[in-house]
Amino acid sequence: MIVELGHFALVLALALALVQSVLPILGSRLGDARLMETGGVTSIACLAMLALAFGALTAAYVTSDFSVVNVVENSHSLKPMLYKITGVWGNHEGSMLLWVLILALFGALVALFGTDLPATLKANVLSVQAWILTAFLLFILLTSNPFIRAVPAPFEGQDLNPILQDIGLAIHPPMLYLGYVGFSIAFSFAVAALIDGRIDAAWARWVRPWTLVAWVFLTAGIAMGSYWAYYELGWGGWWFWDPVENASFMPWLSGTALLHSAVVMEKRSALKIWTVLLAILTFSFSLLGTFLVRSGVLTSVHAFAVDPERGVFILGILCVFIGGSLALFALRAGTLEGGGLFAPISREGALVVNNLFLTTAAATVLTGTLYPLVLEVLTGEKISVGAPFFNLTFGPLMLPLLFAVPFGPLLAWKRGDLLAAAQRLYAAVGAALVAVVVVLALTHGAKILSALGVGLAVWVMTGSLVDLAARSGLPRVKPTVALRRLAGLPRSAFGTALAHLGLGVMLLGIVGVGAFNTETITTMRAGDTLEAGGYTVRFDGLTPREGPNYREDVGRFTLLRDGAEAGTMESAKRFYPVRQMPTTEAGIHTRFFSQVYIALGDTAADGMGTVVRVWFKPLVTLIWLGAVVMALGGVASLSDRRLRVGAPSRRRGAATAALAP
């Protein structure tokens, strides 16, 4: 009965989405306030129905209701309760239900918190959001229904993919979807404003908080996914340039550009056309990522193996929304005003440079991701584009951007002084040079490029704090005065500094693990030792162990430092009988920001030992710590009162008039 209730709620959500698709935008065209107000009511009702449907599917998983095909294919009665719950979105149908739930959530949030929005703009935004919701609800009901019954119902399920039976599944997909789907609001704002043909600085003020929320979640989601793959797959890497990884990275790059462009539009009423285009492209990248994961065109550890019918349906959605929005943009772009002017050397100019490099980088990643697919379709030839291509194209684009990052906040709006900004960065230059010299001294001059990379990371980190120091008056004023000035700064200033600081921290981790990582592959017997990163790693032997739905051989290791025990580690090879799949559970020992990482291989050919891979990864945790700091910077900016109160009143009236039908 609960399953049928969930199915009915899903159908009712589609009906409500159809109403929301039509009535609010019709009301905005007719000037009917009552029709426009239906958008808020229906968006909240849609959220309630989808929450009911999602709850019904979750209940089926928790109770191991094997009369539901989706539960049969992705669960098992012996699976731990946490993984029963996370298994709800660990498959195509359930994850799409989570996708539309989050889509409805953002629509409802606009309805609840968009009180400062002009009525016509709000109505149009909610209608456009409902168009997207309607399309994906139709996709679920017609091709991916999670409530189909199994007749007859089997006694037991087929279990969840063992790789997904991890706490990472509870965190990574929801965060990633909140980012992916969150950009739909920026898209809806862009299309809604294009429908009326008027966009101004107030529009940027309204759209920026929603973009920032999506960016924060996408940043955290990508970082969590990277760490999950790092420790769960036992491969020792943190980024593979996998096509599906790229699919989440592209909207992050364009979303970062959108945030910076929106600042220029808000402050100077400039880059209007470009900002709207970025809002469209960012969500288009999100839709493209959904297609790549669910169409069956990719073979990836991240991809859902689905039939071509679903891929064609999603491709149709892509064509309608991406093609339709770009066509509307082309139709309206010529009627939009260009906006304010500014000198090339200014904060606006620095943000334009930021946009140039970020969007070019996104285009590079897009080319490397899609080229093999296009080539196979056109010629039948299969090729792979991997890390060498991306490192040689993406890396050089990032170097000048990273060098320019500290300059941006130090330049004045409209017309800046590059020399004055450079003079304020003397301390950052000094810190970077010291870092380069130290690395060269420690490596006896053998790691010149690595030393320069560390210096660049220190440059970005130190430079990110210079703006705060300059605005506080340090070192010209007393520390007490400087602290009072710091306390009075807007939170967005701290958010910017934190985001740039996190970028530098991440870069330091990337350079550290990339340049100084060591790897040892050998066969070990109980009592054997090897050296790794200043540790002596002793293999204590294998122990068999039974889990709730798996069995494993656990390798135990002792870490010795200067003859004293510094820690113990466990690494395992698991086997899941129901799925008939093995997994590798890596052992990880963290000391400060570095890690010893151990993965078990197969038993040696003579049966007298075990193949062991041992890595020492210096500074590797800084990669994910940097991402967390970046996300916290976004949260700090989001807490700025200027973003929470919406557009200022003097602009509100003008925006309302501009967007009136």
XYZ file of C-alpha atoms in Angstrom:
661
model
C 0.000 0.000 0.000
C 2.838 2.411 0.814
C 4.427 1.714 -2.573
C 1.183 2.512 -4.403
C 0.853 5.677 -2.319
C 4.349 6.709 -3.414
C 3.498 6.023 -7.059
C 0.295 8.045 -6.789
C 2.219 10.928 -5.146
C 4.643 10.893 -8.076
C 1.773 11.136 -10.582
C 0.152 13.910 -8.553
C 3.477 15.790 -8.487
C 3.492 15.672 -12.291
C -0.024 17.108 -12.422
C 0.965 19.913 -10.042
C 4.117 20.610 -12.056
C 2.015 20.965 -15.198
C -0.194 23.504 -13.449
C 2.880 25.378 -12.204
C 4.314 25.331 -15.722
C 1.393 27.250 -17.173
C -0.544 29.385 -14.702
C 2.170 31.627 -13.161
C 3.738 32.613 -16.482
C 0.264 33.124 -17.959
C -0.530 35.384 -15.019
C 2.654 37.399 -15.609
C 1.653 37.972 -19.239
C -1.917 38.935 -18.335
C -0.994 40.941 -15.223
C -3.183 38.649 -13.094
C -1.777 38.532 -9.549
C -3.905 35.545 -8.521
C -2.561 33.377 -11.338
C 0.991 34.411 -10.515
C 0.490 33.416 -6.868
C -0.391 29.850 -7.863
C 3.318 29.259 -8.540
C 4.207 29.437 -4.849
C 1.409 27.124 -3.734
C 1.994 24.503 -6.409
C 5.791 24.480 -5.925
C 5.373 23.714 -2.216
C 2.727 21.095 -3.002
C 5.064 19.497 -5.562
C 7.779 19.275 -2.939
C 5.373 17.649 -0.483
C 4.264 15.023 -3.036
C 7.820 14.187 -4.071
C 8.912 13.963 -0.427
C 6.042 11.495 0.096
C 7.133 9.455 -2.924
C 10.752 9.444 -1.789
C 9.680 8.440 1.721
C 7.615 5.556 0.310
C 10.606 4.224 -1.649
C 12.825 4.584 1.418
C 10.296 2.617 3.478
C 10.377 -0.168 0.872
C 14.159 -0.374 1.213
C 14.177 -0.228 5.000
C 11.607 -3.037 5.280
C 13.269 -5.080 2.473
C 10.074 -5.108 0.436
C 11.154 -7.430 -2.371
C 7.851 -7.046 -4.150
C 9.373 -3.863 -5.643
C 11.715 -4.484 -8.590
C 13.980 -1.586 -7.626
C 14.483 -3.007 -4.119
C 15.097 -6.508 -5.479
C 17.824 -5.263 -7.817
C 19.620 -3.065 -5.290
C 19.132 -4.412 -1.776
C 19.447 -7.471 0.425
C 17.971 -8.378 3.795
C 21.442 -8.794 5.363
C 22.691 -5.411 4.209
C 23.390 -2.974 7.099
C 20.576 -0.491 7.699
C 22.678 2.516 6.678
C 23.301 0.987 3.266
C 19.659 0.042 2.906
C 18.822 3.730 3.230
C 21.643 4.980 1.004
C 20.763 2.279 -1.508
C 17.616 4.290 -2.254
C 19.721 6.630 -4.411
C 22.455 4.115 -5.239
C 20.693 3.187 -8.483
C 19.302 4.935 -11.542
C 15.601 5.080 -10.608
C 16.108 6.080 -6.978
C 18.765 8.665 -7.797
C 16.470 10.277 -10.364
C 13.769 10.481 -7.701
C 16.279 12.267 -5.455
C 17.165 14.502 -8.431
C 13.579 15.725 -8.897
C 13.060 16.006 -5.130
C 15.967 18.454 -4.925
C 14.692 20.240 -8.035
C 11.312 20.723 -6.337
C 13.068 21.780 -3.123
C 14.830 24.666 -4.865
C 11.590 25.744 -6.491
C 9.838 25.747 -3.128
C 12.699 27.725 -1.567
C 12.305 30.412 -4.210
C 8.592 30.519 -3.443
C 9.207 30.816 0.305
C 12.219 33.131 0.398
C 11.815 35.104 -2.812
C 9.639 37.710 -1.167
C 11.820 40.565 -2.484
C 11.471 39.419 -6.072
C 9.198 41.320 -8.455
C 5.965 39.337 -8.820
C 6.375 38.818 -12.559
C 9.978 37.646 -12.300
C 9.115 35.255 -9.473
C 6.186 33.826 -11.438
C 8.340 33.295 -14.523
C 11.137 31.672 -12.506
C 8.738 29.222 -10.880
C 7.189 28.353 -14.239
C 10.563 27.717 -15.872
C 11.573 25.594 -12.888
C 8.352 23.645 -13.332
C 9.138 23.039 -17.014
C 12.336 21.267 -15.968
C 10.503 19.373 -13.233
C 7.779 18.263 -15.621
C 10.293 16.940 -18.134
C 12.114 14.828 -15.569
C 8.938 13.587 -13.908
C 7.782 12.384 -17.319
C 11.179 10.722 -17.759
C 10.810 8.890 -14.436
C 7.216 7.782 -14.961
C 7.693 6.675 -18.571
C 11.157 5.079 -18.456
C 12.465 4.858 -14.879
C 9.582 4.158 -12.494
C 11.016 3.083 -9.111
C 7.667 1.660 -7.921
C 7.193 -1.194 -10.406
C 6.115 -4.395 -8.662
C 7.930 -7.733 -9.026
C 5.511 -10.556 -9.796
C 6.114 -13.010 -8.257
C 8.134 -11.384 -5.498
C 11.466 -13.134 -4.846
C 12.449 -14.237 -1.356
C 15.730 -12.283 -1.427
C 17.275 -9.301 -3.223
C 20.348 -9.066 -5.442
C 22.218 -6.681 -3.102
C 23.730 -3.282 -3.872
C 26.934 -2.830 -5.844
C 29.608 -3.469 -3.175
C 31.539 -0.345 -4.143
C 28.489 1.689 -3.141
C 28.197 0.045 0.277
C 30.099 2.815 1.964
C 29.361 5.908 4.031
C 30.465 7.975 1.036
C 27.217 7.096 -0.733
C 25.322 8.803 2.082
C 27.172 12.088 1.501
C 28.544 12.354 -2.034
C 25.443 11.956 -4.293
C 23.084 14.213 -2.271
C 25.724 16.951 -2.118
C 26.539 16.579 -5.791
C 22.854 16.731 -6.747
C 22.313 19.811 -4.600
C 25.026 21.440 -6.694
C 23.972 20.025 -10.055
C 20.300 20.777 -9.572
C 20.873 24.013 -7.677
C 22.180 25.643 -10.845
C 18.701 25.146 -12.296
C 17.637 28.236 -10.329
C 20.223 30.392 -12.084
C 19.019 28.907 -15.367
C 15.399 29.648 -14.488
C 16.275 33.231 -13.535
C 18.100 33.686 -16.835
C 15.294 32.281 -18.988
C 12.624 34.127 -16.999
C 14.400 37.441 -17.478
C 14.996 36.752 -21.176
C 11.292 36.114 -21.636
C 10.665 39.701 -20.530
C 13.759 41.014 -22.283
C 15.033 43.110 -19.375
C 17.983 42.308 -17.090
C 19.657 44.729 -14.669
C 22.013 44.802 -11.694
C 19.205 43.844 -9.310
C 18.784 40.599 -11.263
C 22.424 39.731 -10.484
C 21.843 40.476 -6.797
C 18.878 38.089 -6.755
C 20.522 35.273 -8.673
C 23.901 35.305 -6.918
C 22.849 33.711 -3.584
C 21.206 30.774 -5.377
C 24.271 30.290 -7.543
C 26.482 30.461 -4.464
C 24.435 27.787 -2.671
C 24.748 25.448 -5.642
C 28.476 26.182 -5.967
C 29.132 25.401 -2.296
C 27.358 22.043 -2.503
C 28.985 21.127 -5.807
C 32.433 21.977 -4.407
C 31.825 19.799 -1.355
C 30.247 17.044 -3.459
C 33.144 16.830 -5.908
C 35.658 16.798 -3.033
C 33.741 14.070 -1.229
C 33.515 12.017 -4.408
C 37.252 12.382 -4.952
C 38.043 11.203 -1.425
C 35.525 8.375 -1.676
C 37.155 7.056 -4.845
C 40.578 7.551 -3.249
C 39.960 5.301 -0.252
C 37.298 2.934 -1.619
C 38.750 1.818 -4.965
C 42.213 1.090 -3.579
C 43.936 2.659 -6.588
C 45.818 5.311 -4.667
C 44.758 8.260 -6.842
C 42.531 11.237 -6.137
C 41.503 12.303 -9.670
C 41.389 10.215 -12.846
C 39.915 12.627 -15.426
C 37.149 10.076 -15.811
C 34.414 11.396 -18.176
C 31.870 11.399 -15.373
C 34.273 13.216 -13.061
C 34.660 15.759 -15.841
C 30.883 16.004 -16.128
C 30.713 17.368 -12.579
C 33.839 19.500 -12.998
C 32.546 21.433 -16.034
C 29.544 23.011 -14.250
C 31.852 23.809 -11.339
C 34.201 25.740 -13.632
C 31.416 27.630 -15.394
C 29.577 28.142 -12.085
C 32.712 29.717 -10.620
C 32.897 32.006 -13.627
C 29.195 32.836 -13.177
C 29.735 33.878 -9.554
C 32.520 36.269 -10.516
C 30.634 37.612 -13.523
C 27.526 38.246 -11.414
C 29.637 40.391 -9.078
C 30.652 42.618 -11.998
C 27.066 42.835 -13.188
C 25.836 43.745 -9.720
C 28.525 46.334 -8.983
C 28.908 47.932 -12.415
C 25.805 46.808 -14.308
C 28.235 45.323 -16.868
C 28.644 41.906 -18.528
C 24.874 41.431 -18.596
C 24.757 39.350 -21.766
C 27.742 37.264 -20.717
C 26.345 36.595 -17.227
C 23.031 35.385 -18.595
C 24.814 33.121 -21.060
C 26.924 31.665 -18.251
C 23.782 30.931 -16.223
C 22.392 28.985 -19.182
C 25.644 27.162 -19.910
C 26.258 26.159 -16.296
C 22.974 24.289 -15.977
C 23.445 22.964 -19.500
C 26.656 21.326 -18.281
C 24.654 19.829 -15.412
C 22.136 18.387 -17.869
C 24.987 17.081 -20.002
C 26.424 15.327 -16.968
C 23.052 13.703 -16.303
C 22.972 12.473 -19.895
C 26.504 11.058 -19.764
C 25.832 9.154 -16.542
C 22.460 7.722 -17.555
C 22.551 7.261 -21.309
C 24.810 4.232 -21.462
C 27.314 6.004 -23.758
C 30.058 5.730 -21.130
C 31.667 2.801 -19.393
C 32.692 4.192 -16.027
C 32.700 3.221 -12.378
C 30.458 6.266 -11.883
C 27.970 5.579 -14.682
C 24.621 3.804 -14.417
C 24.260 0.992 -16.975
C 20.953 1.892 -18.564
C 19.223 1.134 -21.826
C 19.374 3.447 -24.885
C 15.677 4.367 -24.565
C 16.450 6.358 -21.445
C 19.424 7.984 -23.121
C 17.294 9.122 -26.042
C 14.700 10.592 -23.667
C 17.340 12.570 -21.760
C 18.912 13.653 -25.035
C 15.518 15.044 -26.018
C 15.368 16.960 -22.718
C 18.831 18.360 -23.431
C 17.816 19.487 -26.893
C 14.668 21.200 -25.646
C 16.172 23.064 -22.705
C 19.668 23.799 -23.983
C 18.571 24.477 -27.544
C 15.478 26.409 -26.500
C 17.294 28.584 -23.976
C 20.148 29.361 -26.371
C 17.634 30.209 -29.107
C 15.826 32.556 -26.721
C 19.183 34.059 -25.745
C 20.080 34.636 -29.391
C 16.694 36.267 -29.951
C 16.948 38.612 -26.962
C 20.700 39.309 -26.725
C 20.558 42.111 -29.276
C 17.915 43.966 -27.277
C 19.862 43.955 -23.989
C 21.857 46.999 -22.952
C 25.622 46.591 -22.761
C 26.028 48.060 -19.268
C 28.739 50.123 -17.609
C 32.274 50.648 -18.887
C 35.519 49.992 -17.031
C 39.255 50.145 -17.638
C 41.136 46.935 -18.463
C 43.217 47.365 -15.295
C 40.451 47.247 -12.699
C 38.688 44.721 -10.522
C 36.138 44.230 -13.287
C 38.988 43.570 -15.696
C 40.491 40.996 -13.315
C 37.142 39.235 -13.073
C 36.854 39.207 -16.865
C 40.281 37.542 -17.036
C 39.018 35.040 -14.469
C 36.013 34.304 -16.677
C 38.153 33.967 -19.781
C 40.424 31.321 -18.303
C 37.684 29.409 -16.470
C 35.407 29.132 -19.480
C 38.316 28.190 -21.742
C 39.269 25.503 -19.234
C 35.674 24.235 -19.207
C 35.702 24.124 -23.015
C 38.955 22.154 -22.910
C 37.493 19.602 -20.516
C 34.350 19.402 -22.648
C 36.408 18.737 -25.775
C 38.466 16.020 -24.136
C 35.355 14.378 -22.705
C 33.145 14.392 -25.795
C 35.705 13.975 -28.588
C 36.088 10.184 -28.140
C 32.293 9.774 -28.150
C 31.811 11.910 -31.257
C 34.667 10.166 -33.055
C 33.204 6.741 -32.293
C 29.783 7.784 -33.586
C 31.196 9.250 -36.794
C 33.931 6.723 -37.632
C 33.473 3.753 -35.325
C 37.022 4.262 -34.055
C 37.504 3.998 -30.291
C 40.105 6.128 -28.570
C 40.639 7.223 -24.990
C 41.557 10.718 -23.838
C 43.191 10.549 -20.443
C 45.335 12.431 -17.975
C 48.166 13.394 -20.413
C 45.780 15.408 -22.603
C 44.094 17.180 -19.694
C 47.355 17.860 -17.866
C 48.890 19.422 -20.979
C 45.838 21.561 -21.822
C 44.101 22.312 -18.532
C 47.267 22.866 -16.478
C 48.758 25.701 -18.586
C 45.413 27.514 -18.514
C 45.353 27.438 -14.719
C 48.885 28.747 -14.148
C 48.292 32.380 -15.260
C 44.901 32.375 -13.544
C 46.420 31.239 -10.238
C 49.147 33.860 -10.551
C 46.517 36.582 -11.100
C 44.216 35.527 -8.222
C 45.812 37.718 -5.481
C 45.690 40.838 -7.685
C 41.915 40.880 -8.206
C 40.692 41.906 -4.720
C 43.417 44.587 -4.488
C 42.342 46.443 -7.633
C 39.784 49.240 -7.437
C 36.462 49.115 -9.277
C 36.276 50.841 -12.661
C 39.961 51.888 -12.736
C 42.735 50.234 -10.742
C 46.424 50.718 -10.099
C 48.377 47.562 -10.936
C 51.622 48.900 -9.484
C 49.980 49.740 -6.153
C 48.439 46.296 -5.997
C 51.804 44.692 -6.735
C 53.442 46.727 -3.961
C 50.927 45.389 -1.460
C 51.878 41.860 -2.484
C 55.565 42.165 -1.526
C 54.993 39.928 1.494
C 53.321 37.282 -0.674
C 56.232 37.435 -3.125
C 58.691 36.999 -0.273
C 56.827 34.039 1.181
C 56.653 32.374 -2.236
C 60.387 32.851 -2.846
C 61.216 31.425 0.572
C 59.057 28.386 -0.174
C 60.815 27.845 -3.509
C 64.269 28.081 -1.909
C 63.324 25.687 0.900
C 62.014 23.048 -1.512
C 65.083 23.368 -3.734
C 67.334 23.005 -0.692
C 65.494 19.919 0.574
C 65.567 18.272 -2.857
C 69.125 19.419 -3.690
C 67.814 21.273 -6.734
C 66.297 18.160 -8.310
C 62.672 19.348 -8.195
C 62.680 22.773 -9.857
C 59.141 22.610 -11.271
C 57.813 21.194 -8.009
C 59.494 24.023 -6.095
C 57.851 26.558 -8.398
C 54.512 24.818 -7.848
C 54.901 25.060 -4.081
C 55.872 28.708 -4.471
C 52.755 29.376 -6.549
C 50.587 27.718 -3.888
C 52.170 29.836 -1.149
C 51.712 32.918 -3.359
C 47.975 32.234 -3.685
C 47.534 31.457 0.018
C 49.480 34.467 1.280
C 48.017 36.749 -1.365
C 44.495 35.784 -0.325
C 45.109 37.317 3.109
C 46.756 40.517 1.879
C 43.437 42.166 1.004
C 42.122 41.609 4.537
C 45.355 42.961 6.011
C 45.254 46.020 3.754
C 41.625 46.772 4.569
C 42.301 46.429 8.291
C 45.177 48.919 8.089
C 47.954 46.497 9.059
C 50.766 47.153 9.720
C 50.175 50.929 9.820
C 47.682 50.863 12.714
C 47.626 49.239 16.120
C 46.452 45.599 16.279
C 43.376 46.572 18.315
C 42.322 49.068 15.662
C 43.003 46.544 12.910
C 40.840 43.949 14.678
C 37.964 46.428 14.951
C 38.252 47.199 11.258
C 38.342 43.501 10.408
C 35.211 42.920 12.473
C 33.470 45.638 10.484
C 34.287 44.188 7.083
C 31.458 42.547 5.128
C 31.428 38.773 5.387
C 31.762 38.485 1.647
C 35.320 39.861 2.027
C 36.153 36.989 4.365
C 34.387 34.597 2.009
C 36.535 35.712 -0.909
C 39.715 35.381 1.152
C 38.741 31.924 2.398
C 37.849 30.684 -1.087
C 41.182 31.881 -2.504
C 43.037 30.516 0.522
C 41.389 27.131 -0.009
C 42.445 27.204 -3.650
C 46.060 27.708 -2.588
C 45.832 24.953 0.032
C 44.441 22.549 -2.563
C 47.199 23.476 -5.011
C 49.824 22.797 -2.328
C 48.327 19.340 -1.760
C 48.264 18.597 -5.494
C 51.881 19.634 -5.946
C 52.978 17.772 -2.823
C 51.419 14.440 -3.709
C 52.224 14.778 -7.391
C 55.910 15.563 -6.929
C 56.889 13.674 -3.793
C 54.584 10.647 -3.812
C 56.403 7.282 -3.446
C 55.033 3.846 -4.349
C 56.314 0.364 -3.542
C 54.836 -2.856 -4.960
C 56.189 -6.065 -3.468
C 55.259 -9.505 -2.166
C 55.246 -9.711 1.612
C 55.035 -12.515 4.109
C 54.276 -12.185 7.816
C 57.178 -10.385 9.470
C 58.489 -8.725 6.296
C 59.177 -4.968 6.370
C 59.662 -2.123 3.928
C 60.361 1.605 4.127
C 57.790 4.279 3.222
C 57.936 7.988 4.010
C 60.168 7.649 7.063
C 58.171 4.686 8.408
C 59.094 1.028 8.607
C 55.982 -0.905 7.550
C 55.817 -4.425 9.025
C 53.354 -6.960 7.638
C 51.837 -8.953 10.533
C 49.856 -11.406 8.372
C 46.344 -12.088 7.058
C 43.259 -12.798 9.161
C 39.923 -14.033 7.710
C 36.816 -12.215 8.935
C 33.067 -12.368 8.280
C 30.920 -9.284 7.714
C 27.116 -8.994 7.611
C 26.975 -9.632 3.854
C 30.596 -10.258 2.905
C 33.717 -12.121 3.911
C 37.204 -10.658 3.874
C 40.888 -11.308 4.370
C 42.349 -8.551 6.525
C 46.022 -7.660 6.288
C 47.436 -6.210 9.494
C 50.386 -3.825 9.420
C 52.436 -2.116 12.109
C 54.113 1.242 11.479
C 57.448 1.792 13.193
C 59.244 5.126 13.451
C 62.752 5.238 14.888
C 62.181 1.735 16.222
C 59.026 2.674 18.162
C 55.493 1.718 17.200
C 53.749 4.664 15.528
C 50.437 3.033 14.629
C 48.669 0.035 13.182
C 46.807 -0.346 9.891
C 44.356 -2.759 8.319
C 43.837 -3.346 4.612
C 41.411 -5.922 3.270
C 40.188 -7.830 0.250
C 36.435 -8.349 0.512
C 34.126 -10.660 -1.377
C 30.350 -10.187 -1.613
C 28.761 -13.599 -2.362
C 25.390 -12.284 -3.560
C 26.928 -10.005 -6.192
C 29.954 -12.260 -6.682
C 32.145 -9.162 -6.579
C 35.439 -8.427 -4.804
C 36.453 -5.043 -3.430
C 39.651 -3.589 -2.017
C 39.500 -1.789 1.314
C 42.591 0.385 1.617
C 44.391 0.950 4.887
C 45.211 4.609 5.537
C 47.327 6.141 8.287
C 47.300 9.927 8.526
C 50.020 11.986 10.169
C 49.531 15.722 9.942
C 48.692 16.288 6.249
C 50.425 13.187 4.846
C 49.288 9.590 4.597
C 50.623 6.067 4.334
C 48.261 4.180 2.031
C 48.254 0.366 1.747
C 46.244 -1.799 -0.639
C 46.295 -5.609 -0.756
C 46.726 -7.396 -4.053
C 46.373 -11.075 -4.930
C 48.124 -13.950 -3.272
C 51.544 -14.619 -4.788
C 51.799 -17.314 -7.466
C 53.645 -19.644 -5.084
C 51.000 -19.130 -2.402
C 53.657 -18.038 0.075
C 52.962 -14.330 0.229
C 50.633 -11.456 -0.608
C 51.166 -8.679 -3.126
C 51.113 -5.352 -1.286
C 51.113 -1.817 -2.679
C 52.345 0.842 -0.292
C 52.229 4.564 -1.044
C 53.513 7.492 0.948
C 51.486 10.560 -0.008
C 52.878 13.803 1.394
C 50.378 16.658 1.911
C 47.600 14.689 0.185
C 44.919 15.642 2.717
C 45.430 19.305 1.816
C 43.605 18.578 -1.453
C 40.338 17.922 0.355
C 41.025 20.353 3.188
C 41.447 23.067 0.563
C 38.085 22.163 -0.973
C 36.447 22.373 2.459
C 37.997 25.814 3.040
C 36.713 26.941 -0.369
C 33.210 25.746 0.495
C 33.411 27.536 3.856
C 34.345 30.673 1.963
C 31.142 30.297 -0.018
C 29.162 29.855 3.195
C 30.766 32.988 4.674
C 29.837 34.990 1.573
C 26.321 33.590 1.687
C 25.931 34.806 5.264
C 26.638 38.396 4.160
C 23.565 40.460 4.952
C 23.706 42.115 1.531
C 22.967 38.759 -0.065
C 20.351 37.685 2.444
C 18.196 40.805 2.123
C 18.100 40.750 -1.670
C 18.354 43.736 -3.955
C 18.330 47.205 -2.395
C 15.060 49.052 -2.402
C 16.213 51.780 -4.757
C 16.837 49.128 -7.405
C 13.791 47.085 -6.596
C 11.341 49.504 -8.029
C 13.326 49.928 -11.217
C 13.636 46.184 -11.600
C 9.918 45.710 -11.136
C 9.157 48.247 -13.844
C 11.738 46.757 -16.167
C 10.330 43.254 -15.815
C 6.662 44.206 -16.042
C 4.796 42.781 -19.082
